[in-house]
Amino acid sequence: MSLSQQFLDELRARITLSTVIARSTRLTRAGREFKACCPFHNEKTPSFTVNDAKGFYHCFGCGAHGDAIRWMTDQHGLSFMDAV
């Protein structure tokens, strides 16, 4: 089954990424973004940011980067279709 880019873009626009990530990672507001210790690697100083306006997360420590779908596939081990 193939999903259109329009459908995926609309899905991403409807999701508040910080809400999805906050289910399993403790986020702290930092201006317009959220910060946390990265769930993809061990660290003591937060280098993981979530930007709801742009719809992505990024870790400046390990380079992990993605949107809500990528979060579900990488963090929860779901297939792309299951994440959607």
JSON list of C-alpha atoms in Angstrom, two decimals:
[
{"chain": "A", "resi": 1, "resn": "MET", "atom": "CA", "xyz": [0.00, 0.00, 0.00]},
{"chain": "A", "resi": 2, "resn": "SER", "atom": "CA", "xyz": [1.33, 3.41, -0.96]},
{"chain": "A", "resi": 3, "resn": "LEU", "atom": "CA", "xyz": [0.49, 6.63, 0.86]},
{"chain": "A", "resi": 4, "resn": "SER", "atom": "CA", "xyz": [0.44, 9.95, -0.95]},
{"chain": "A", "resi": 5, "resn": "GLN", "atom": "CA", "xyz": [2.84, 12.70, 0.06]},
{"chain": "A", "resi": 6, "resn": "GLN", "atom": "CA", "xyz": [-0.19, 14.95, 0.58]},
{"chain": "A", "resi": 7, "resn": "PHE", "atom": "CA", "xyz": [-1.66, 12.50, 3.12]},
{"chain": "A", "resi": 8, "resn": "LEU", "atom": "CA", "xyz": [1.65, 12.23, 4.99]},
{"chain": "A", "resi": 9, "resn": "ASP", "atom": "CA", "xyz": [2.11, 16.02, 5.03]},
{"chain": "A", "resi": 10, "resn": "GLU", "atom": "CA", "xyz": [-1.41, 16.49, 6.41]},
{"chain": "A", "resi": 11, "resn": "LEU", "atom": "CA", "xyz": [-0.83, 13.83, 9.06]},
{"chain": "A", "resi": 12, "resn": "ARG", "atom": "CA", "xyz": [2.41, 15.50, 10.17]},
{"chain": "A", "resi": 13, "resn": "ALA", "atom": "CA", "xyz": [0.66, 18.90, 10.31]},
{"chain": "A", "resi": 14, "resn": "ARG", "atom": "CA", "xyz": [-2.07, 17.54, 12.61]},
{"chain": "A", "resi": 15, "resn": "ILE", "atom": "CA", "xyz": [0.33, 15.99, 15.11]},
{"chain": "A", "resi": 16, "resn": "THR", "atom": "CA", "xyz": [1.86, 17.93, 17.99]},
{"chain": "A", "resi": 17, "resn": "LEU", "atom": "CA", "xyz": [5.27, 16.29, 18.10]},
{"chain": "A", "resi": 18, "resn": "SER", "atom": "CA", "xyz": [6.08, 17.26, 21.68]},
{"chain": "A", "resi": 19, "resn": "THR", "atom": "CA", "xyz": [2.91, 15.51, 22.86]},
{"chain": "A", "resi": 20, "resn": "VAL", "atom": "CA", "xyz": [3.96, 12.30, 21.12]},
{"chain": "A", "resi": 21, "resn": "ILE", "atom": "CA", "xyz": [7.52, 12.42, 22.45]},
{"chain": "A", "resi": 22, "resn": "ALA", "atom": "CA", "xyz": [6.44, 13.44, 25.98]},
{"chain": "A", "resi": 23, "resn": "ARG", "atom": "CA", "xyz": [4.64, 10.11, 26.36]},
{"chain": "A", "resi": 24, "resn": "SER", "atom": "CA", "xyz": [8.01, 8.43, 26.86]},
{"chain": "A", "resi": 25, "resn": "THR", "atom": "CA", "xyz": [10.55, 11.24, 27.36]},
{"chain": "A", "resi": 26, "resn": "ARG", "atom": "CA", "xyz": [10.49, 14.04, 29.93]},
{"chain": "A", "resi": 27, "resn": "LEU", "atom": "CA", "xyz": [10.58, 17.35, 28.06]},
{"chain": "A", "resi": 28, "resn": "THR", "atom": "CA", "xyz": [11.30, 20.82, 29.45]},
{"chain": "A", "resi": 29, "resn": "ARG", "atom": "CA", "xyz": [10.16, 23.96, 27.64]},
{"chain": "A", "resi": 30, "resn": "ALA", "atom": "CA", "xyz": [13.02, 26.15, 26.41]},
{"chain": "A", "resi": 31, "resn": "GLY", "atom": "CA", "xyz": [11.56, 29.16, 24.59]},
{"chain": "A", "resi": 32, "resn": "ARG", "atom": "CA", "xyz": [9.68, 27.95, 21.52]},
{"chain": "A", "resi": 33, "resn": "GLU", "atom": "CA", "xyz": [11.22, 24.48, 21.75]},
{"chain": "A", "resi": 34, "resn": "PHE", "atom": "CA", "xyz": [11.48, 21.65, 24.23]},
{"chain": "A", "resi": 35, "resn": "LYS", "atom": "CA", "xyz": [14.71, 20.11, 25.54]},
{"chain": "A", "resi": 36, "resn": "ALA", "atom": "CA", "xyz": [15.55, 16.74, 27.05]},
{"chain": "A", "resi": 37, "resn": "CYS", "atom": "CA", "xyz": [18.36, 14.30, 27.54]},
{"chain": "A", "resi": 38, "resn": "CYS", "atom": "CA", "xyz": [18.48, 12.32, 24.34]},
{"chain": "A", "resi": 39, "resn": "PRO", "atom": "CA", "xyz": [16.62, 8.99, 24.46]},
{"chain": "A", "resi": 40, "resn": "PHE", "atom": "CA", "xyz": [18.90, 7.62, 21.71]},
{"chain": "A", "resi": 41, "resn": "HIS", "atom": "CA", "xyz": [22.17, 7.87, 23.65]},
{"chain": "A", "resi": 42, "resn": "ASN", "atom": "CA", "xyz": [23.35, 8.26, 27.24]},
{"chain": "A", "resi": 43, "resn": "GLU", "atom": "CA", "xyz": [24.02, 11.85, 28.28]},
{"chain": "A", "resi": 44, "resn": "LYS", "atom": "CA", "xyz": [23.85, 14.11, 31.34]},
{"chain": "A", "resi": 45, "resn": "THR", "atom": "CA", "xyz": [23.35, 17.49, 29.66]},
{"chain": "A", "resi": 46, "resn": "PRO", "atom": "CA", "xyz": [20.27, 17.86, 27.42]},
{"chain": "A", "resi": 47, "resn": "SER", "atom": "CA", "xyz": [21.16, 18.09, 23.73]},
{"chain": "A", "resi": 48, "resn": "PHE", "atom": "CA", "xyz": [17.84, 16.79, 22.35]},
{"chain": "A", "resi": 49, "resn": "THR", "atom": "CA", "xyz": [15.38, 19.43, 21.10]},
{"chain": "A", "resi": 50, "resn": "VAL", "atom": "CA", "xyz": [11.81, 19.22, 19.83]},
{"chain": "A", "resi": 51, "resn": "ASN", "atom": "CA", "xyz": [10.41, 21.96, 17.60]},
{"chain": "A", "resi": 52, "resn": "ASP", "atom": "CA", "xyz": [6.62, 21.76, 17.21]},
{"chain": "A", "resi": 53, "resn": "ALA", "atom": "CA", "xyz": [6.46, 24.65, 14.72]},
{"chain": "A", "resi": 54, "resn": "LYS", "atom": "CA", "xyz": [8.81, 22.86, 12.34]},
{"chain": "A", "resi": 55, "resn": "GLY", "atom": "CA", "xyz": [7.62, 19.37, 13.29]},
{"chain": "A", "resi": 56, "resn": "PHE", "atom": "CA", "xyz": [10.97, 17.74, 13.99]},
{"chain": "A", "resi": 57, "resn": "TYR", "atom": "CA", "xyz": [13.29, 16.61, 16.77]},
{"chain": "A", "resi": 58, "resn": "HIS", "atom": "CA", "xyz": [17.07, 16.81, 16.68]},
{"chain": "A", "resi": 59, "resn": "CYS", "atom": "CA", "xyz": [19.90, 15.72, 18.95]},
{"chain": "A", "resi": 60, "resn": "PHE", "atom": "CA", "xyz": [23.04, 17.82, 18.75]},
{"chain": "A", "resi": 61, "resn": "GLY", "atom": "CA", "xyz": [24.98, 15.05, 20.51]},
{"chain": "A", "resi": 62, "resn": "CYS", "atom": "CA", "xyz": [24.32, 12.00, 18.34]},
{"chain": "A", "resi": 63, "resn": "GLY", "atom": "CA", "xyz": [22.59, 13.51, 15.30]},
{"chain": "A", "resi": 64, "resn": "ALA", "atom": "CA", "xyz": [19.24, 11.74, 15.76]},
{"chain": "A", "resi": 65, "resn": "HIS", "atom": "CA", "xyz": [16.68, 13.67, 13.73]},
{"chain": "A", "resi": 66, "resn": "GLY", "atom": "CA", "xyz": [13.15, 13.10, 12.49]},
{"chain": "A", "resi": 67, "resn": "ASP", "atom": "CA", "xyz": [9.44, 13.75, 12.63]},
{"chain": "A", "resi": 68, "resn": "ALA", "atom": "CA", "xyz": [6.60, 11.98, 14.47]},
{"chain": "A", "resi": 69, "resn": "ILE", "atom": "CA", "xyz": [6.62, 9.00, 12.11]},
{"chain": "A", "resi": 70, "resn": "ARG", "atom": "CA", "xyz": [10.38, 8.59, 12.42]},
{"chain": "A", "resi": 71, "resn": "TRP", "atom": "CA", "xyz": [10.07, 8.83, 16.22]},
{"chain": "A", "resi": 72, "resn": "MET", "atom": "CA", "xyz": [7.59, 5.94, 16.28]},
{"chain": "A", "resi": 73, "resn": "THR", "atom": "CA", "xyz": [9.74, 3.77, 14.00]},
{"chain": "A", "resi": 74, "resn": "ASP", "atom": "CA", "xyz": [13.05, 4.46, 15.75]},
{"chain": "A", "resi": 75, "resn": "GLN", "atom": "CA", "xyz": [11.96, 4.74, 19.39]},
{"chain": "A", "resi": 76, "resn": "HIS", "atom": "CA", "xyz": [9.13, 2.20, 19.45]},
{"chain": "A", "resi": 77, "resn": "GLY", "atom": "CA", "xyz": [10.27, -0.25, 16.78]},
{"chain": "A", "resi": 78, "resn": "LEU", "atom": "CA", "xyz": [7.17, 0.13, 14.60]},
{"chain": "A", "resi": 79, "resn": "SER", "atom": "CA", "xyz": [7.13, -0.34, 10.85]},
{"chain": "A", "resi": 80, "resn": "PHE", "atom": "CA", "xyz": [6.45, 2.77, 8.77]},
{"chain": "A", "resi": 81, "resn": "MET", "atom": "CA", "xyz": [2.86, 1.69, 8.07]},
{"chain": "A", "resi": 82, "resn": "ASP", "atom": "CA", "xyz": [2.21, 0.87, 11.74]},
{"chain": "A", "resi": 83, "resn": "ALA", "atom": "CA", "xyz": [3.63, 4.25, 12.77]},
{"chain": "A", "resi": 84, "resn": "VAL", "atom": "CA", "xyz": [1.31, 6.05, 10.36]}
]
